[in-house]
mmCIF file of C-alpha atoms in Angstrom:
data_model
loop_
_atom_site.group_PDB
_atom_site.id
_atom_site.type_symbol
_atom_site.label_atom_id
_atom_site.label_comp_id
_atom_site.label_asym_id
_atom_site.label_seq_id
_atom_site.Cartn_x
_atom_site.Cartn_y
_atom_site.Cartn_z
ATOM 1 C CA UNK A 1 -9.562 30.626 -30.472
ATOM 2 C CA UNK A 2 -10.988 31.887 -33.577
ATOM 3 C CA UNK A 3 -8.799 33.611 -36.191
ATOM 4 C CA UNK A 4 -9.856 37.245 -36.769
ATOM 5 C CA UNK A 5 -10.967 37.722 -40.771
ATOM 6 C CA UNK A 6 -12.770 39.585 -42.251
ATOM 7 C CA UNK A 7 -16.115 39.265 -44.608
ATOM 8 C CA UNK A 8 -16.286 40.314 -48.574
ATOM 9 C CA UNK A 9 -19.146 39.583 -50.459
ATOM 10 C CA UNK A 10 -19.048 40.278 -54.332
ATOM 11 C CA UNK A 11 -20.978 39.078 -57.468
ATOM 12 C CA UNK A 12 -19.752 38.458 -60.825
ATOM 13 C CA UNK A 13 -18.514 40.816 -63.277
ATOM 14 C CA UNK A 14 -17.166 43.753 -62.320
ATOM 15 C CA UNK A 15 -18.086 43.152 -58.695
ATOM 16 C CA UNK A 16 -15.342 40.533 -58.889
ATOM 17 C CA UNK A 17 -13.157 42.342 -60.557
ATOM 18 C CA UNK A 18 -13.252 45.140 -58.252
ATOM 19 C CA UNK A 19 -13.240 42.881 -55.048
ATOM 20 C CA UNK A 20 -10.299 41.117 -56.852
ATOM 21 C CA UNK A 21 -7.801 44.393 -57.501
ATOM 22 C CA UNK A 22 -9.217 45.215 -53.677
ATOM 23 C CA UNK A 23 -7.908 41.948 -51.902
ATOM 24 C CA UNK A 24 -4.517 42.353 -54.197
ATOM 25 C CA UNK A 25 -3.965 45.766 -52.284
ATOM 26 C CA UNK A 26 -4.567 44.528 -49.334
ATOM 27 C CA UNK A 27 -2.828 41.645 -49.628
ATOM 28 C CA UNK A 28 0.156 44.115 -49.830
ATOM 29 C CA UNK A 29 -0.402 46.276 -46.693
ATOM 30 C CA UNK A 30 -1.514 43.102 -44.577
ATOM 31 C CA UNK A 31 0.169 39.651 -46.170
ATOM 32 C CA UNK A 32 -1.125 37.768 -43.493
ATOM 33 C CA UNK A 33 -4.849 38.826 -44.904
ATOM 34 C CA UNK A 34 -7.707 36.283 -43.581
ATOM 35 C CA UNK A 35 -11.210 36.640 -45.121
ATOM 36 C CA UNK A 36 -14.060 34.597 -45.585
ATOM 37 C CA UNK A 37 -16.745 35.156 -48.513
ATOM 38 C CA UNK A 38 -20.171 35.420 -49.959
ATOM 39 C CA UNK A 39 -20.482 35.569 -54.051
ATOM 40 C CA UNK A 40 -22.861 34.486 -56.876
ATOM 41 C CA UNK A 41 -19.737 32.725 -58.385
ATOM 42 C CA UNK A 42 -17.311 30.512 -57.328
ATOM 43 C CA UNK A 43 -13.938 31.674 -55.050
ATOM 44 C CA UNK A 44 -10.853 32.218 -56.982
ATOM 45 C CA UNK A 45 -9.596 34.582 -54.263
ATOM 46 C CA UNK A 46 -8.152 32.359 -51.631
ATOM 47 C CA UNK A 47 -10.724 32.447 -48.699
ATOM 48 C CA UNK A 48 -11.147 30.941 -46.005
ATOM 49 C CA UNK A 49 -14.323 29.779 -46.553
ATOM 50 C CA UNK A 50 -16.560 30.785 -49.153
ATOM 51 C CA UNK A 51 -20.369 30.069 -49.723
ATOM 52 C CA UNK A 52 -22.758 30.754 -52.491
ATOM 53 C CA UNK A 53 -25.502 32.858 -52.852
ATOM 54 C CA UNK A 54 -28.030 32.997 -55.793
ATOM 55 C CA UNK A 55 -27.975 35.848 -58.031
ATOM 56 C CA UNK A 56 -29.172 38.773 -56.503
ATOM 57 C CA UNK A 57 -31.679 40.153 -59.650
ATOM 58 C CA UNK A 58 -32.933 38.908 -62.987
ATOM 59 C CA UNK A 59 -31.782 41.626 -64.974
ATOM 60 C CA UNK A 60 -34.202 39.850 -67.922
ATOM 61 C CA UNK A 61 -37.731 39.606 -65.908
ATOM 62 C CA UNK A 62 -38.988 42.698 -64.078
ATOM 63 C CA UNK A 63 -41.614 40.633 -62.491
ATOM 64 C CA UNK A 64 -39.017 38.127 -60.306
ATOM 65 C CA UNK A 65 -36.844 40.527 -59.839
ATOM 66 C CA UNK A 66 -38.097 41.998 -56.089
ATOM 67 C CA UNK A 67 -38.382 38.510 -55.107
ATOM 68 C CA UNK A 68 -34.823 37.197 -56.087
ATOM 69 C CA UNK A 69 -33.252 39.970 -54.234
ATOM 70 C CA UNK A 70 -35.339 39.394 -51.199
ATOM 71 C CA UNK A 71 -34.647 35.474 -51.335
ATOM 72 C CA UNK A 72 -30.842 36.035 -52.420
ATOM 73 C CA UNK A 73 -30.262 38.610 -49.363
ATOM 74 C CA UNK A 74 -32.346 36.404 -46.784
ATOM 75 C CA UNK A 75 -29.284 33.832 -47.969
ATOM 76 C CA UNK A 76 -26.665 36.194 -47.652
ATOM 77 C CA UNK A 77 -27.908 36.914 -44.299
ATOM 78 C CA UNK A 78 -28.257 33.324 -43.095
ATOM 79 C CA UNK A 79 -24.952 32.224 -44.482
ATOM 80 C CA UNK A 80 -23.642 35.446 -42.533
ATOM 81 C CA UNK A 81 -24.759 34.200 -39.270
ATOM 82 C CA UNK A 82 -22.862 31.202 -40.480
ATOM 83 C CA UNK A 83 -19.608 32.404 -40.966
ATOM 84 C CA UNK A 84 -20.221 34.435 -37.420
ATOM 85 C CA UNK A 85 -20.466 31.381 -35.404
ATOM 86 C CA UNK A 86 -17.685 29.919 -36.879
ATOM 87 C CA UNK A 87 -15.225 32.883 -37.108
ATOM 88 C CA UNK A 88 -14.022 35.976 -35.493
ATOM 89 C CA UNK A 89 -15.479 38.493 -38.591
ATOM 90 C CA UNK A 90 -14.001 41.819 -37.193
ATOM 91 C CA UNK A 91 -16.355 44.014 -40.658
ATOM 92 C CA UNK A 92 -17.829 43.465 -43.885
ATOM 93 C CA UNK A 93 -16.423 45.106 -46.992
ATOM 94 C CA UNK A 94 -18.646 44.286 -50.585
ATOM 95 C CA UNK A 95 -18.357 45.690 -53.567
ATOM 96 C CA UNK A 96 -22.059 46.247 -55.067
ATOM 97 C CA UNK A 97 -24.411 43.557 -54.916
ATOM 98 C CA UNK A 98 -27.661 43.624 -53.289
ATOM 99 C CA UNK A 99 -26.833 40.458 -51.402
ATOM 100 C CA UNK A 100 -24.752 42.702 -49.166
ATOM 101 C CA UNK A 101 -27.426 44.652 -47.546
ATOM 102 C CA UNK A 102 -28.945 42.442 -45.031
ATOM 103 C CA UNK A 103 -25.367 40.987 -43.797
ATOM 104 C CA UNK A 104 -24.299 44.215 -43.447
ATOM 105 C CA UNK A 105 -27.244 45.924 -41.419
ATOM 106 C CA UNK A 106 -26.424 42.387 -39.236
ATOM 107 C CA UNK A 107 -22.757 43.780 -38.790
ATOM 108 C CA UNK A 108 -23.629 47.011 -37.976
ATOM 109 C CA UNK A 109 -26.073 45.841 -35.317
ATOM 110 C CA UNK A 110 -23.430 43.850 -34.061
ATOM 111 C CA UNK A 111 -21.315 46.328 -34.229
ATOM 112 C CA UNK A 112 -18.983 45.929 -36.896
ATOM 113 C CA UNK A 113 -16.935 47.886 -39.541
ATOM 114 C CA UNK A 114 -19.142 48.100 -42.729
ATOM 115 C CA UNK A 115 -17.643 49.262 -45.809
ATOM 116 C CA UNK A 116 -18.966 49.803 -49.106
ATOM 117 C CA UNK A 117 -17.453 50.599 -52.233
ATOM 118 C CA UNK A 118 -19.960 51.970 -54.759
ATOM 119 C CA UNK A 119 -19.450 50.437 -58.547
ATOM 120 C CA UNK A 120 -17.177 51.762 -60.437
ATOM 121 C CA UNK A 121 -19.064 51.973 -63.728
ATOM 122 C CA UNK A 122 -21.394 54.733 -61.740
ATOM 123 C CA UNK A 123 -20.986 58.680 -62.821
ATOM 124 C CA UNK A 124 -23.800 59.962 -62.565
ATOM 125 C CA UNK A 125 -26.676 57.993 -60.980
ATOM 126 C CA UNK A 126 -26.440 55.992 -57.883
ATOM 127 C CA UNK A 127 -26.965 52.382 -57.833
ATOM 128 C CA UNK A 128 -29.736 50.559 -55.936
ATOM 129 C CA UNK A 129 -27.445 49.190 -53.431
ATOM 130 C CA UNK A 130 -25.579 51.964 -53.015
ATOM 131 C CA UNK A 131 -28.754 54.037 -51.866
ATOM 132 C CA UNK A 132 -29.088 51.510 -49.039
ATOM 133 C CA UNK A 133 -25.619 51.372 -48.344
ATOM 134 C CA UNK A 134 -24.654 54.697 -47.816
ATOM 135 C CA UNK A 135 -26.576 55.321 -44.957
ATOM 136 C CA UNK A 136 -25.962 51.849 -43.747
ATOM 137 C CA UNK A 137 -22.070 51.554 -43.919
ATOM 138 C CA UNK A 138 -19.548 52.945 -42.006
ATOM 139 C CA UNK A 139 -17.626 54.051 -44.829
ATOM 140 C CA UNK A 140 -18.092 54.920 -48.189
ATOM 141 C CA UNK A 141 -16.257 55.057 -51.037
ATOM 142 C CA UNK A 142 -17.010 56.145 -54.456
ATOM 143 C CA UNK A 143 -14.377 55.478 -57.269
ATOM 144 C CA UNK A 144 -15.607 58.459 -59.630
ATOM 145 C CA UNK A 145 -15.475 62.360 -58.279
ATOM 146 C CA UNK A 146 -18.659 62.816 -60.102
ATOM 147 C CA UNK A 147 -20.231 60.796 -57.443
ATOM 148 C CA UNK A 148 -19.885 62.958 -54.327
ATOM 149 C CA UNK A 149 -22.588 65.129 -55.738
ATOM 150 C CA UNK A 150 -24.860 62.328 -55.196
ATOM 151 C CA UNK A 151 -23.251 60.931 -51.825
ATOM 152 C CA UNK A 152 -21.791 64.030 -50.379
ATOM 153 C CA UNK A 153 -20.361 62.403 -46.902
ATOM 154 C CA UNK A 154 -18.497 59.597 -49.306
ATOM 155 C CA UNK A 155 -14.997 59.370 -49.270
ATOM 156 C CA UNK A 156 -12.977 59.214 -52.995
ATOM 157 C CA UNK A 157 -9.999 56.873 -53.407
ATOM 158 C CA UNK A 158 -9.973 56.598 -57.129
ATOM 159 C CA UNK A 159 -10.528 53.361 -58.885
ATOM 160 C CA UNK A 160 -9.436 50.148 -57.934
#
């Protein structure tokens, strides 16, 4: 029988870091933590199993950058199907990048738990992602109060 584990999907910088403090709490509550994951970098977390994924954008050329988040979430969404063959994924938590939106519409068709927690380096504006995610996810959490004016039905935990 397949273990039951969850999915996180992360990119570098302070996508990692964030997904990094997350597992750490979890860790706490649930020692016994299984998870699987999909990142533009390589796994320093401990997964089960963890695949690559292109960079999401070129943050340098306007021009690619529709098509590398098209081609980076079609591979998020293939390696997805992936991991749900092979495990028993019971949700989908990511921290911010684009390559989570496909994988997670996926989930929620399936129906999984999708959870999103929006970047905490946004005050003011939302991100690209999170626009998508917020009425994608199941939950929602923003990590500055500023943010519920933008995403009213988000939930607050403070920062990671």
């Amino acid at each position: 029988m397949h273990e039951k584990v969850i999915l996180v999907i992360y990119g570098r910088g302070g996508h990692k870091e964030q997904m990094r403090r997350l597992l750490n709490e979890l860790r706490k509550s649930s020692p016994n933590l299984k998870f699987v994951s999909i990142a533009d970098v390589d796994d320093k977390f401990g997964s089960q199993c963890h695949l690559m994924c292109p960079e999401p954008r070129d943050k340098f050329n306007l021009w690619s950058a529709p098509f590398k988040l098209i081609y980076s979430g079609a591979v998020s969404l293939i390696q997805s199907l992936r991991l749900v063959a092979k495990y028993r994924i019971s949700g989908i938590v990511s921290t911010g990048p684009g390559m989570a939106v496909l994988p997670s519409i996926l989930f929620r068709l399936l129906g999984k738990q999708v959870v999103y927690i929006e970047s905490w380096s946004r005050f003011y504006s939302a991100s690209l992602t999170g626009r998508f995610m917020y009425s994608v996810s199941n939950i929602f959490y923003v990590q500055n109060k500023t943010m519920k004016n933008i995403f009213p039905k988000a939930k607050y935990a403070g920062r990671l």
